[in-house]
Amino acid sequence: MVRSGGLRSNTRHLFSKSFRKSGPVHLSTYLVTYKVGDYVDIKADSSIHKGMPHKYYHGKTGIVWNVTPRAVGVEVNKLVGNRIMKKRIHVRVEHVQRSSCRDHFVRRLKENEQRKKAIRDNKEVRVPTLKRSPGWPKEGKVVAVKGAIETIRPVPSA
């Protein structure tokens, strides 16, 4: 018999909810306001079948390009062959959550603006270093050893 490959095939563990996470959807998921340009993570909720995205998009991050009363339009990159296509899909709000991928970047922008403003207020001519630095190498350490140091070598084969 031929193995079927429907829309939800091979999603036994992909769409399963973790322990004590089943039950009705919380009201807070419906009260989140999404705006055009927001970054969102697509995370399909298996308890709601309406407006569920295809299994390929589960776990993908995209940008909101359209907002309707019950759903959001999300633009996602999809690898097709050897090229990346921008796919526009509509997903209900139950299957979407706000992404934290830009939080660090936005926080860094605000900190940089504060640094610039502090220098402008002090009328300094020194330009601050606003670039990220990987940090200096860590200092060397001396490790204390109890007893004699033993050198281990492989046993030569006969």
PDB file of C-alpha atoms in Angstrom:
ATOM      1  CA  MET A   1       0.000   0.000   0.000  1.00  0.00           C
ATOM      2  CA  VAL A   2       1.260   3.450  -0.915  1.00  0.00           C
ATOM      3  CA  ARG A   3       2.182   5.733   1.984  1.00  0.00           C
ATOM      4  CA  SER A   4      -0.009   8.838   2.054  1.00  0.00           C
ATOM      5  CA  GLY A   5       1.496  12.293   2.296  1.00  0.00           C
ATOM      6  CA  GLY A   6      -1.279  14.645   3.332  1.00  0.00           C
ATOM      7  CA  LEU A   7      -1.017  18.188   4.641  1.00  0.00           C
ATOM      8  CA  ARG A   8      -0.389  17.051   8.215  1.00  0.00           C
ATOM      9  CA  SER A   9       1.684  13.946   7.527  1.00  0.00           C
ATOM     10  CA  ASN A  10       4.721  13.401   9.784  1.00  0.00           C
ATOM     11  CA  THR A  11       3.476  15.924  12.355  1.00  0.00           C
ATOM     12  CA  ARG A  12       2.910  13.529  15.273  1.00  0.00           C
ATOM     13  CA  HIS A  13       5.634  15.146  17.381  1.00  0.00           C
ATOM     14  CA  LEU A  14       5.845  18.465  15.503  1.00  0.00           C
ATOM     15  CA  PHE A  15       2.339  19.614  16.452  1.00  0.00           C
ATOM     16  CA  SER A  16       2.101  17.788  19.794  1.00  0.00           C
ATOM     17  CA  LYS A  17       1.786  19.937  22.900  1.00  0.00           C
ATOM     18  CA  SER A  18       4.074  19.423  25.851  1.00  0.00           C
ATOM     19  CA  PHE A  19       2.966  18.081  29.224  1.00  0.00           C
ATOM     20  CA  ARG A  20       0.337  20.275  30.972  1.00  0.00           C
ATOM     21  CA  LYS A  21       0.168  22.710  28.017  1.00  0.00           C
ATOM     22  CA  SER A  22      -3.038  21.350  26.476  1.00  0.00           C
ATOM     23  CA  GLY A  23      -6.476  22.864  26.978  1.00  0.00           C
ATOM     24  CA  PRO A  24      -8.154  26.025  25.771  1.00  0.00           C
ATOM     25  CA  VAL A  25      -6.201  28.903  24.301  1.00  0.00           C
ATOM     26  CA  HIS A  26      -5.464  31.759  26.691  1.00  0.00           C
ATOM     27  CA  LEU A  27      -7.246  35.050  26.063  1.00  0.00           C
ATOM     28  CA  SER A  28      -3.934  36.891  25.999  1.00  0.00           C
ATOM     29  CA  THR A  29      -3.130  35.351  22.610  1.00  0.00           C
ATOM     30  CA  TYR A  30      -6.094  37.219  21.114  1.00  0.00           C
ATOM     31  CA  LEU A  31      -5.329  40.511  22.866  1.00  0.00           C
ATOM     32  CA  VAL A  32      -1.866  40.991  21.334  1.00  0.00           C
ATOM     33  CA  THR A  33      -1.835  43.750  18.731  1.00  0.00           C
ATOM     34  CA  TYR A  34       0.315  43.158  15.674  1.00  0.00           C
ATOM     35  CA  LYS A  35       1.462  45.976  13.427  1.00  0.00           C
ATOM     36  CA  VAL A  36       2.874  45.911   9.922  1.00  0.00           C
ATOM     37  CA  GLY A  37       6.636  45.364  10.126  1.00  0.00           C
ATOM     38  CA  ASP A  38       6.590  43.361  13.367  1.00  0.00           C
ATOM     39  CA  TYR A  39       8.716  40.219  13.538  1.00  0.00           C
ATOM     40  CA  VAL A  40       6.680  37.145  14.483  1.00  0.00           C
ATOM     41  CA  ASP A  41       7.405  33.448  15.012  1.00  0.00           C
ATOM     42  CA  ILE A  42       5.004  31.003  13.389  1.00  0.00           C
ATOM     43  CA  LYS A  43       4.151  28.311  15.931  1.00  0.00           C
ATOM     44  CA  ALA A  44       1.164  26.191  14.926  1.00  0.00           C
ATOM     45  CA  ASP A  45      -1.326  25.446  17.714  1.00  0.00           C
ATOM     46  CA  SER A  46      -2.680  21.965  16.999  1.00  0.00           C
ATOM     47  CA  SER A  47      -5.864  22.498  19.039  1.00  0.00           C
ATOM     48  CA  ILE A  48      -7.100  25.088  16.531  1.00  0.00           C
ATOM     49  CA  HIS A  49      -7.403  23.863  12.961  1.00  0.00           C
ATOM     50  CA  LYS A  50      -8.656  27.088  11.413  1.00  0.00           C
ATOM     51  CA  GLY A  51      -5.993  29.261   9.848  1.00  0.00           C
ATOM     52  CA  MET A  52      -3.224  26.792  10.645  1.00  0.00           C
ATOM     53  CA  PRO A  53      -0.081  27.207   8.533  1.00  0.00           C
ATOM     54  CA  HIS A  54       1.517  24.359   6.603  1.00  0.00           C
ATOM     55  CA  LYS A  55       3.960  22.262   8.595  1.00  0.00           C
ATOM     56  CA  TYR A  56       6.897  23.778   6.653  1.00  0.00           C
ATOM     57  CA  TYR A  57       6.311  27.198   8.231  1.00  0.00           C
ATOM     58  CA  HIS A  58       6.178  25.871  11.818  1.00  0.00           C
ATOM     59  CA  GLY A  59       9.094  27.458  13.694  1.00  0.00           C
ATOM     60  CA  LYS A  60       9.880  30.026  11.003  1.00  0.00           C
ATOM     61  CA  THR A  61      10.230  33.759  11.653  1.00  0.00           C
ATOM     62  CA  GLY A  62       8.658  36.309   9.352  1.00  0.00           C
ATOM     63  CA  ILE A  63       7.568  39.922   9.038  1.00  0.00           C
ATOM     64  CA  VAL A  64       3.933  41.035   9.289  1.00  0.00           C
ATOM     65  CA  TRP A  65       2.810  42.620   6.014  1.00  0.00           C
ATOM     66  CA  ASN A  66      -0.969  42.588   6.527  1.00  0.00           C
ATOM     67  CA  VAL A  67      -3.303  42.648   9.531  1.00  0.00           C
ATOM     68  CA  THR A  68      -6.920  41.459   9.371  1.00  0.00           C
ATOM     69  CA  PRO A  69      -9.438  41.144  12.246  1.00  0.00           C
ATOM     70  CA  ARG A  70      -8.547  37.520  13.080  1.00  0.00           C
ATOM     71  CA  ALA A  71      -5.325  36.854  11.191  1.00  0.00           C
ATOM     72  CA  VAL A  72      -2.024  38.371  10.157  1.00  0.00           C
ATOM     73  CA  GLY A  73      -0.218  38.171   6.852  1.00  0.00           C
ATOM     74  CA  VAL A  74       3.360  37.019   7.345  1.00  0.00           C
ATOM     75  CA  GLU A  75       6.175  37.194   4.812  1.00  0.00           C
ATOM     76  CA  VAL A  76       8.537  34.238   5.234  1.00  0.00           C
ATOM     77  CA  ASN A  77      11.671  33.200   3.363  1.00  0.00           C
ATOM     78  CA  LYS A  78      11.467  29.723   1.834  1.00  0.00           C
ATOM     79  CA  LEU A  79      14.325  27.803   0.248  1.00  0.00           C
ATOM     80  CA  VAL A  80      13.070  26.422  -3.080  1.00  0.00           C
ATOM     81  CA  GLY A  81      15.743  24.600  -5.039  1.00  0.00           C
ATOM     82  CA  ASN A  82      18.752  26.912  -5.016  1.00  0.00           C
ATOM     83  CA  ARG A  83      16.960  30.203  -4.404  1.00  0.00           C
ATOM     84  CA  ILE A  84      15.191  31.857  -1.486  1.00  0.00           C
ATOM     85  CA  MET A  85      11.631  32.963  -2.236  1.00  0.00           C
ATOM     86  CA  LYS A  86       9.560  35.376  -0.173  1.00  0.00           C
ATOM     87  CA  LYS A  87       6.266  33.667   0.585  1.00  0.00           C
ATOM     88  CA  ARG A  88       3.271  35.630   1.844  1.00  0.00           C
ATOM     89  CA  ILE A  89       0.876  33.594   3.955  1.00  0.00           C
ATOM     90  CA  HIS A  90      -2.080  34.462   6.161  1.00  0.00           C
ATOM     91  CA  VAL A  91      -2.079  32.828   9.585  1.00  0.00           C
ATOM     92  CA  ARG A  92      -4.570  33.194  12.406  1.00  0.00           C
ATOM     93  CA  VAL A  93      -3.277  34.921  15.534  1.00  0.00           C
ATOM     94  CA  GLU A  94      -3.428  31.682  17.562  1.00  0.00           C
ATOM     95  CA  HIS A  95      -0.554  30.291  15.488  1.00  0.00           C
ATOM     96  CA  VAL A  96       1.662  33.379  15.770  1.00  0.00           C
ATOM     97  CA  GLN A  97       3.700  34.902  18.603  1.00  0.00           C
ATOM     98  CA  ARG A  98       5.833  38.012  18.817  1.00  0.00           C
ATOM     99  CA  SER A  99       9.472  37.229  18.032  1.00  0.00           C
ATOM    100  CA  SER A 100      12.356  38.179  20.298  1.00  0.00           C
ATOM    101  CA  CYS A 101      14.894  38.140  17.445  1.00  0.00           C
ATOM    102  CA  ARG A 102      15.267  41.935  17.351  1.00  0.00           C
ATOM    103  CA  ASP A 103      15.135  42.648  21.088  1.00  0.00           C
ATOM    104  CA  HIS A 104      18.915  42.748  21.526  1.00  0.00           C
ATOM    105  CA  PHE A 105      19.328  44.929  18.421  1.00  0.00           C
ATOM    106  CA  VAL A 106      16.673  47.441  19.528  1.00  0.00           C
ATOM    107  CA  ARG A 107      18.144  47.576  23.045  1.00  0.00           C
ATOM    108  CA  ARG A 108      21.580  48.273  21.572  1.00  0.00           C
ATOM    109  CA  LEU A 109      20.139  51.078  19.404  1.00  0.00           C
ATOM    110  CA  LYS A 110      18.605  52.753  22.452  1.00  0.00           C
ATOM    111  CA  GLU A 111      21.849  52.472  24.422  1.00  0.00           C
ATOM    112  CA  ASN A 112      23.791  53.986  21.509  1.00  0.00           C
ATOM    113  CA  GLU A 113      21.340  56.903  21.306  1.00  0.00           C
ATOM    114  CA  GLN A 114      21.752  57.521  25.045  1.00  0.00           C
ATOM    115  CA  ARG A 115      25.546  57.547  24.659  1.00  0.00           C
ATOM    116  CA  LYS A 116      25.333  60.007  21.765  1.00  0.00           C
ATOM    117  CA  LYS A 117      22.982  62.265  23.728  1.00  0.00           C
ATOM    118  CA  ALA A 118      25.272  62.235  26.796  1.00  0.00           C
ATOM    119  CA  ILE A 119      28.226  63.287  24.640  1.00  0.00           C
ATOM    120  CA  ARG A 120      26.162  66.032  22.971  1.00  0.00           C
ATOM    121  CA  ASP A 121      25.078  67.361  26.370  1.00  0.00           C
ATOM    122  CA  ASN A 122      28.677  67.439  27.622  1.00  0.00           C
ATOM    123  CA  LYS A 123      29.817  69.172  24.399  1.00  0.00           C
ATOM    124  CA  GLU A 124      32.673  66.716  24.023  1.00  0.00           C
ATOM    125  CA  VAL A 125      34.423  66.317  20.696  1.00  0.00           C
ATOM    126  CA  ARG A 126      35.364  62.693  21.348  1.00  0.00           C
ATOM    127  CA  VAL A 127      33.316  60.273  19.238  1.00  0.00           C
ATOM    128  CA  PRO A 128      32.117  57.236  21.198  1.00  0.00           C
ATOM    129  CA  THR A 129      32.804  53.715  20.024  1.00  0.00           C
ATOM    130  CA  LEU A 130      29.353  52.399  19.255  1.00  0.00           C
ATOM    131  CA  LYS A 131      30.451  49.229  17.484  1.00  0.00           C
ATOM    132  CA  ARG A 132      30.204  45.880  19.203  1.00  0.00           C
ATOM    133  CA  SER A 133      33.511  44.349  20.230  1.00  0.00           C
ATOM    134  CA  PRO A 134      34.082  40.625  20.670  1.00  0.00           C
ATOM    135  CA  GLY A 135      36.014  41.271  23.888  1.00  0.00           C
ATOM    136  CA  TRP A 136      39.630  40.662  24.772  1.00  0.00           C
ATOM    137  CA  PRO A 137      41.104  37.187  25.262  1.00  0.00           C
ATOM    138  CA  LYS A 138      40.878  35.891  28.809  1.00  0.00           C
ATOM    139  CA  GLU A 139      43.907  36.036  31.085  1.00  0.00           C
ATOM    140  CA  GLY A 140      46.132  32.955  31.405  1.00  0.00           C
ATOM    141  CA  LYS A 141      45.911  30.897  34.597  1.00  0.00           C
ATOM    142  CA  VAL A 142      48.198  28.547  36.499  1.00  0.00           C
ATOM    143  CA  VAL A 143      46.494  25.361  37.617  1.00  0.00           C
ATOM    144  CA  ALA A 144      47.639  23.789  40.890  1.00  0.00           C
ATOM    145  CA  VAL A 145      48.090  20.005  40.737  1.00  0.00           C
ATOM    146  CA  LYS A 146      48.198  17.614  43.688  1.00  0.00           C
ATOM    147  CA  GLY A 147      51.015  15.031  43.324  1.00  0.00           C
ATOM    148  CA  ALA A 148      53.116  14.316  40.266  1.00  0.00           C
ATOM    149  CA  ILE A 149      51.983  15.052  36.707  1.00  0.00           C
ATOM    150  CA  GLU A 150      51.411  11.875  34.710  1.00  0.00           C
ATOM    151  CA  THR A 151      51.820  11.880  30.933  1.00  0.00           C
ATOM    152  CA  ILE A 152      49.527   9.413  29.206  1.00  0.00           C
ATOM    153  CA  ARG A 153      50.495   7.979  25.812  1.00  0.00           C
ATOM    154  CA  PRO A 154      48.776   5.365  23.656  1.00  0.00           C
ATOM    155  CA  VAL A 155      50.080   1.823  23.902  1.00  0.00           C
ATOM    156  CA  PRO A 156      51.951   0.911  20.681  1.00  0.00           C
ATOM    157  CA  SER A 157      50.296  -1.907  18.768  1.00  0.00           C
ATOM    158  CA  ALA A 158      52.349  -5.057  18.127  1.00  0.00           C
TER     159      ALA A 158
END
